[in-house]
């Protein structure tokens, strides 16, 4: 069906009379006898046009116009007339909606496939490609490698629009098309294609789940026996991803690598590597009672494993003990050397460590009610351990 004037069409469908279930059955029987091209089919389609438009609107902005979607919906109604089971307890409208939705989703799926190909072609136009030959030093064989150079840094408006349409149609798209699209989006951030990554993750795609930093879902995949998920998680535990709640745990990393079937990981490797010392100040602000708990925790650890507060703000709390308490991991080099209560709602730490971020994220995770900020080489403490801002 071709719609010449969409506005006029949308106005007219509101005047089409609705049919009772008995009237619909009479029309359906007539259509079965006469075929598609009959007045009864036209009458049945007109009476269901409100449902057609309501469904079509739900699939907009996926590369197909509303006129095209309505036409597809109408074809769905016609298809439903020939597949309806008169003996079922399901009404025709419910059956027709199901068939229309299937037709619309198939059409969107095909259109997304076309859009992915268009997007890839537009992306390639932003690059210059050429073949580069070189000699393999070991074999003397000439090897050809494709090289590329980015010519246009900013994606065109057409690319951005197609990207939006593909993201809108992610739920209807083939997983192969979604992966192909993701492969072509090097000029965009993960935030730009978030619906695509989320849909891939929902369908069990491990790389997409990892890109979303969805640690809980990766663990769910591991528990279901997914070796790829085990490998991705193992890497995070081996190197640490404090921002997303994964702290270095080499024992856990080893277990995950074993599950993944990868036996090249040595938990002891790199343990003796010397790192540059980073000095950082951490400012904790919040309810005085909550800060009392933090101060008490540090004093207990210092008295048991380090050096207690000397009355001038100086102390010593080793990181291996501190992180073991907060996140269950002991694989961090460093220590807290100063602590001072500046005010009832303000507590300062000074630490010497290989990295500043792990302690920042560990404090935020272990004390979620407290605001924690960090200044690398900050000036929260003076030379004698006295806070600059009293």
Coordinates of C-alpha atoms in Angstrom, one line a residue:
X1 CA 0.0 0.0 0.0
X2 CA 1.4 3.4 -1.0
X3 CA 0.5 6.4 1.2
X4 CA 0.3 9.6 -0.8
X5 CA -0.4 12.0 2.0
X6 CA 0.6 10.9 5.5
X7 CA -1.1 13.7 7.4
X8 CA -4.4 13.1 5.6
X9 CA -4.1 9.4 6.0
X10 CA -3.6 9.7 9.8
X11 CA -6.6 12.0 10.1
X12 CA -8.9 9.6 8.1
X13 CA -8.1 6.4 10.0
X14 CA -9.7 7.9 13.1
X15 CA -13.0 7.8 11.3
X16 CA -12.9 4.1 10.4
X17 CA -15.5 2.1 12.4
X18 CA -14.2 -0.6 14.8
X19 CA -15.6 -4.0 14.3
X20 CA -16.9 -6.5 16.8
X21 CA -15.3 -10.0 17.1
X22 CA -18.2 -11.5 15.3
X23 CA -18.0 -9.0 12.4
X24 CA -14.3 -9.7 12.1
X25 CA -14.9 -13.4 11.9
X26 CA -17.4 -12.9 9.1
X27 CA -15.0 -10.8 7.1
X28 CA -12.2 -13.3 7.7
X29 CA -14.3 -16.2 6.3
X30 CA -15.1 -14.1 3.2
X31 CA -11.4 -13.3 2.7
X32 CA -10.5 -16.9 2.9
X33 CA -13.0 -17.7 0.2
X34 CA -12.2 -14.7 -2.1
X35 CA -8.5 -14.0 -1.5
X36 CA -6.5 -10.9 -0.8
X37 CA -8.1 -8.7 -3.4
X38 CA -11.6 -8.2 -2.1
X39 CA -13.6 -5.5 -0.4
X40 CA -13.7 -7.5 2.9
X41 CA -9.9 -7.3 3.1
X42 CA -10.0 -3.5 2.7
X43 CA -12.7 -3.2 5.3
X44 CA -10.8 -5.4 7.8
X45 CA -7.5 -3.4 7.2
X46 CA -9.3 -0.1 7.7
X47 CA -10.9 -1.2 11.0
X48 CA -7.4 -2.3 12.3
X49 CA -5.5 0.8 11.0
X50 CA -5.3 2.4 14.5
X51 CA -3.4 -0.7 15.7
X52 CA -1.2 -0.6 12.6
X53 CA -0.1 3.0 13.2
X54 CA 0.3 2.5 16.9
X55 CA 2.8 -0.4 16.3
X56 CA 4.5 1.3 13.3
X57 CA 5.3 4.4 15.5
X58 CA 7.2 2.1 17.9
X59 CA 9.7 1.3 15.2
X60 CA 10.5 4.8 14.0
X61 CA 14.1 6.2 13.7
X62 CA 15.5 2.8 12.7
X63 CA 16.1 3.7 9.0
X64 CA 12.5 3.3 7.8
X65 CA 10.0 6.1 7.3
X66 CA 6.7 6.0 9.1
X67 CA 4.9 5.5 5.7
X68 CA 7.1 2.5 5.0
X69 CA 6.4 1.1 8.5
X70 CA 2.7 1.5 8.1
X71 CA 2.7 -0.2 4.8
X72 CA 4.6 -3.1 6.4
X73 CA 2.1 -3.2 9.2
X74 CA -0.8 -3.4 6.7
X75 CA 0.9 -6.3 5.0
X76 CA 1.1 -7.9 8.4
X77 CA -2.6 -7.6 8.8
X78 CA -3.2 -9.2 5.4
X79 CA -0.8 -12.0 6.3
X80 CA -2.6 -12.5 9.6
X81 CA -5.9 -13.1 7.8
X82 CA -4.4 -16.1 6.1
X83 CA -2.7 -17.6 9.2
X84 CA -5.5 -17.0 11.8
X85 CA -6.8 -20.2 13.4
X86 CA -10.6 -20.1 13.7
X87 CA -10.5 -22.8 16.3
X88 CA -8.2 -21.0 18.7
X89 CA -9.3 -18.9 21.7
X90 CA -7.2 -16.0 20.6
X91 CA -9.0 -13.0 19.1
X92 CA -8.0 -11.9 15.6
X93 CA -6.6 -8.5 16.8
X94 CA -4.2 -10.2 19.2
X95 CA -3.1 -12.5 16.4
X96 CA -2.7 -9.7 14.0
X97 CA -0.6 -7.6 16.4
X98 CA 1.7 -10.5 16.8
X99 CA 2.1 -11.0 13.1
X100 CA 2.5 -7.3 12.4
X101 CA 5.2 -7.0 15.1
X102 CA 7.0 -9.9 13.5
X103 CA 6.9 -8.3 10.1
X104 CA 8.1 -4.9 11.4
X105 CA 11.0 -6.5 13.3
X106 CA 12.1 -8.5 10.3
X107 CA 11.9 -5.3 8.1
X108 CA 13.9 -3.3 10.7
X109 CA 16.5 -6.2 11.0
X110 CA 17.0 -6.1 7.2
X111 CA 17.2 -2.3 7.2
X112 CA 19.8 -2.3 10.1
X113 CA 21.9 -4.7 8.0
X114 CA 21.8 -2.2 5.1
X115 CA 22.6 0.7 7.5
X116 CA 25.6 -1.2 8.9
X117 CA 27.0 -1.7 5.4
X118 CA 26.4 2.0 4.6
X119 CA 28.1 3.1 7.8
X120 CA 31.1 0.9 7.0
X121 CA 31.4 2.4 3.6
X122 CA 31.3 5.9 4.9
X123 CA 33.9 5.1 7.5
X124 CA 36.2 3.7 4.9
X125 CA 36.0 6.9 2.9
X126 CA 37.6 8.7 5.8
X127 CA 40.8 6.7 5.3
X128 CA 43.4 6.1 2.7
X129 CA 44.5 2.5 2.3
X130 CA 47.6 1.0 0.6
X131 CA 49.6 -2.1 0.6
X132 CA 53.1 -2.1 2.1
X133 CA 55.6 -4.9 1.2
X134 CA 58.5 -5.8 3.5
X135 CA 61.0 -8.8 3.8
X136 CA 60.7 -11.2 6.6
X137 CA 64.1 -11.2 8.2
X138 CA 63.9 -14.9 9.3
X139 CA 62.6 -16.4 6.1
X140 CA 63.4 -13.8 3.4
X141 CA 59.8 -14.0 2.3
X142 CA 58.1 -10.9 1.0
X143 CA 55.0 -10.1 3.1
X144 CA 52.3 -7.6 2.1
X145 CA 50.5 -5.7 4.8
X146 CA 47.6 -3.3 4.4
X147 CA 48.3 0.2 5.8
X148 CA 45.8 3.0 6.4
X149 CA 45.9 6.7 7.2
X150 CA 43.0 8.8 8.6
X151 CA 42.2 11.6 6.3
X152 CA 39.0 13.1 7.9
X153 CA 39.0 13.1 11.7
X154 CA 35.4 14.3 12.3
X155 CA 32.7 11.9 11.2
X156 CA 30.1 13.3 8.7
X157 CA 26.6 14.2 9.8
X158 CA 25.3 11.3 7.7
X159 CA 27.5 8.8 9.7
X160 CA 26.2 10.2 13.0
X161 CA 22.6 9.9 11.9
X162 CA 23.1 6.3 10.7
X163 CA 24.8 5.5 14.0
X164 CA 21.8 6.8 15.9
X165 CA 19.4 4.7 13.8
X166 CA 21.5 1.5 14.3
X167 CA 21.6 2.1 18.0
X168 CA 17.8 2.6 18.0
X169 CA 17.4 -0.7 16.2
X170 CA 19.9 -2.7 18.2
X171 CA 17.2 -5.0 19.7
X172 CA 15.9 -6.1 16.3
X173 CA 19.4 -6.4 14.6
X174 CA 21.4 -9.6 14.0
X175 CA 24.2 -10.1 16.4
X176 CA 26.6 -10.4 13.4
X177 CA 25.5 -6.9 12.2
X178 CA 26.0 -5.5 15.7
X179 CA 29.5 -6.9 15.9
X180 CA 30.3 -5.7 12.4
X181 CA 29.0 -2.2 13.4
X182 CA 31.1 -2.1 16.6
X183 CA 34.2 -3.1 14.6
X184 CA 33.6 0.0 12.4
X185 CA 33.1 2.6 15.2
X186 CA 36.8 3.4 16.0
X187 CA 36.0 7.1 15.6
X188 CA 33.3 7.0 18.3
X189 CA 33.3 6.3 22.0
X190 CA 31.6 3.4 23.8
X191 CA 29.1 5.9 25.2
X192 CA 28.1 6.7 21.6
X193 CA 27.2 3.1 20.9
X194 CA 26.0 2.2 24.4
X195 CA 22.7 0.6 23.2
X196 CA 24.6 -1.7 20.9
X197 CA 27.1 -2.8 23.5
X198 CA 24.2 -3.3 26.0
X199 CA 22.3 -5.5 23.5
X200 CA 25.4 -7.5 22.7
X201 CA 26.0 -8.0 26.4
X202 CA 22.4 -9.1 26.9
X203 CA 22.9 -11.7 24.2
X204 CA 26.0 -13.1 26.0
X205 CA 28.8 -11.3 24.2
X206 CA 31.8 -11.3 26.5
X207 CA 33.9 -8.5 24.9
X208 CA 30.9 -6.2 24.9
X209 CA 30.2 -7.0 28.6
X210 CA 33.8 -6.3 29.4
X211 CA 33.6 -3.0 27.5
X212 CA 30.7 -2.0 29.6
X213 CA 32.8 -2.8 32.7
X214 CA 29.9 -5.0 33.9
X215 CA 31.9 -7.1 36.5
X216 CA 28.8 -8.8 38.0
X217 CA 27.6 -10.0 34.6
X218 CA 31.1 -11.3 33.8
X219 CA 31.0 -13.3 37.0
X220 CA 27.5 -14.7 36.0
X221 CA 29.0 -15.8 32.7
X222 CA 31.9 -17.5 34.5
X223 CA 29.5 -19.3 36.8
X224 CA 27.8 -20.7 33.6
X225 CA 31.2 -22.0 32.4
X226 CA 32.1 -19.3 29.9
X227 CA 35.9 -19.5 29.5
X228 CA 36.2 -16.2 27.6
X229 CA 34.5 -14.4 30.6
X230 CA 37.0 -16.1 32.9
X231 CA 39.9 -14.9 30.8
X232 CA 38.6 -11.3 30.8
X233 CA 38.0 -11.3 34.5
X234 CA 41.4 -12.9 35.2
X235 CA 43.2 -10.1 33.4
X236 CA 41.4 -7.5 35.6
X237 CA 42.3 -9.3 38.8
X238 CA 45.9 -9.7 37.7
X239 CA 46.4 -6.0 36.9
X240 CA 43.7 -4.3 39.0
X241 CA 40.7 -2.2 37.9
X242 CA 40.0 -0.2 41.1
X243 CA 37.6 2.2 39.5
X244 CA 35.2 -0.6 38.8
X245 CA 35.7 -2.4 42.1
X246 CA 38.3 -5.0 41.0
X247 CA 41.4 -4.9 43.2
X248 CA 44.6 -6.9 42.5
X249 CA 44.1 -10.4 43.7
X250 CA 46.7 -12.7 42.1
X251 CA 45.2 -15.8 43.7
X252 CA 41.8 -15.1 42.2
X253 CA 43.5 -14.2 38.9
X254 CA 45.3 -17.6 38.9
X255 CA 42.0 -19.5 39.5
X256 CA 40.3 -17.6 36.7
X257 CA 43.1 -18.2 34.3
X258 CA 43.0 -21.9 35.1
X259 CA 39.2 -21.9 34.4
X260 CA 39.9 -20.2 31.1
X261 CA 42.4 -23.0 30.2
X262 CA 45.4 -20.5 30.2
X263 CA 48.4 -21.8 32.2
X264 CA 51.0 -19.1 31.3
X265 CA 50.1 -16.8 34.3
X266 CA 52.6 -16.8 37.2
X267 CA 51.2 -15.0 40.3
X268 CA 54.7 -14.3 41.5
X269 CA 55.9 -12.6 38.3
X270 CA 56.6 -8.9 38.7
X271 CA 56.4 -9.0 42.5
X272 CA 60.0 -7.7 42.9
X273 CA 59.7 -4.9 40.4
X274 CA 60.6 -1.5 41.9
X275 CA 58.0 1.2 41.3
X276 CA 58.3 5.0 41.5
X277 CA 57.0 6.3 44.8
X278 CA 53.9 8.5 44.5
X279 CA 53.0 10.8 47.4
X280 CA 49.3 11.5 47.7
X281 CA 46.9 13.3 50.1
X282 CA 43.4 12.0 50.7
X283 CA 40.7 14.2 52.0
X284 CA 37.7 12.5 53.7
X285 CA 34.6 14.5 54.4
X286 CA 31.3 13.5 55.9
X287 CA 29.4 12.8 59.1
X288 CA 31.7 13.1 62.2
X289 CA 30.5 9.8 63.5
X290 CA 31.4 8.1 60.2
X291 CA 34.9 9.7 60.3
X292 CA 35.3 8.5 63.9
X293 CA 34.9 5.0 62.6
X294 CA 37.6 5.5 59.9
X295 CA 40.0 7.1 62.4
X296 CA 39.4 4.2 64.8
X297 CA 40.0 1.6 62.0
X298 CA 43.3 3.2 61.1
X299 CA 44.4 3.5 64.7
X300 CA 43.7 -0.2 65.3
X301 CA 45.6 -1.3 62.2
X302 CA 48.5 1.0 63.1
X303 CA 48.7 -0.3 66.7
X304 CA 48.6 -3.9 65.6
X305 CA 50.6 -3.9 62.4
X306 CA 52.4 -0.6 62.1
X307 CA 53.2 2.6 64.0
X308 CA 50.4 4.4 66.0
X309 CA 49.7 8.1 65.8
X310 CA 52.6 10.0 67.3
X311 CA 50.4 13.0 68.3
X312 CA 51.7 15.1 65.5
X313 CA 49.8 13.4 62.7
X314 CA 52.5 10.9 61.9
X315 CA 51.8 7.2 61.8
X316 CA 52.4 4.1 59.7
X317 CA 49.8 1.7 58.3
X318 CA 51.1 -0.8 55.7
X319 CA 49.0 -1.2 52.5
X320 CA 49.1 -5.0 52.4
X321 CA 47.2 -5.0 55.7
X322 CA 44.9 -2.1 54.9
X323 CA 43.8 -3.5 51.5
X324 CA 43.4 -6.9 52.9
X325 CA 40.8 -5.4 55.3
X326 CA 39.1 -3.2 52.8
X327 CA 38.9 -5.2 49.6
X328 CA 40.4 -8.6 50.4
X329 CA 43.6 -8.0 48.5
X330 CA 47.2 -7.6 49.7
X331 CA 48.9 -6.9 46.4
X332 CA 49.6 -3.2 46.7
X333 CA 52.9 -1.5 47.6
X334 CA 52.8 1.5 50.0
X335 CA 51.7 2.8 53.3
X336 CA 49.8 5.6 55.1
X337 CA 52.3 7.8 56.8
X338 CA 50.1 10.6 58.3
X339 CA 46.6 11.1 59.5
X340 CA 45.1 14.3 60.9
X341 CA 41.6 15.3 61.9
X342 CA 41.3 18.8 60.5
X343 CA 37.8 19.3 61.7
X344 CA 34.8 17.3 62.9
X345 CA 33.8 16.6 59.3
X346 CA 37.3 16.5 57.7
X347 CA 40.0 13.8 58.0
X348 CA 43.3 13.8 56.1
X349 CA 45.6 10.9 55.1
X350 CA 49.0 11.1 53.5
X351 CA 50.3 8.0 51.7
X352 CA 53.4 6.9 49.9
X353 CA 52.7 4.2 47.3
X354 CA 53.3 3.0 43.8
X355 CA 49.9 4.3 42.6
X356 CA 47.4 6.7 44.1
X357 CA 44.2 5.4 42.6
X358 CA 43.9 2.0 44.4
X359 CA 43.6 3.6 47.9
X360 CA 41.2 6.3 46.6
X361 CA 38.8 3.7 45.1
X362 CA 39.2 1.3 48.1
X363 CA 38.3 4.1 50.6
X364 CA 35.3 5.0 48.5
X365 CA 34.2 1.4 48.3
X366 CA 34.7 0.6 52.0
X367 CA 33.3 3.8 53.3
X368 CA 30.5 4.7 50.8
X369 CA 28.9 7.3 53.1
X370 CA 32.0 9.4 53.1
X371 CA 33.3 11.7 50.3
X372 CA 36.9 10.9 49.4
X373 CA 39.1 13.0 47.1
X374 CA 42.8 12.7 46.3
X375 CA 45.6 15.1 45.4
X376 CA 48.8 13.6 44.0
X377 CA 51.7 15.5 45.5
X378 CA 49.0 17.6 47.2
X379 CA 49.5 20.1 50.0
X380 CA 47.1 18.8 52.5
X381 CA 50.0 18.4 55.0
X382 CA 52.8 20.7 55.8
X383 CA 56.3 19.5 56.5
X384 CA 55.5 18.6 60.1
X385 CA 52.3 16.8 59.3
X386 CA 50.1 19.8 60.1
X387 CA 47.2 20.5 57.8
X388 CA 47.6 23.7 55.8
X389 CA 43.9 24.6 56.1
X390 CA 42.8 24.4 59.7

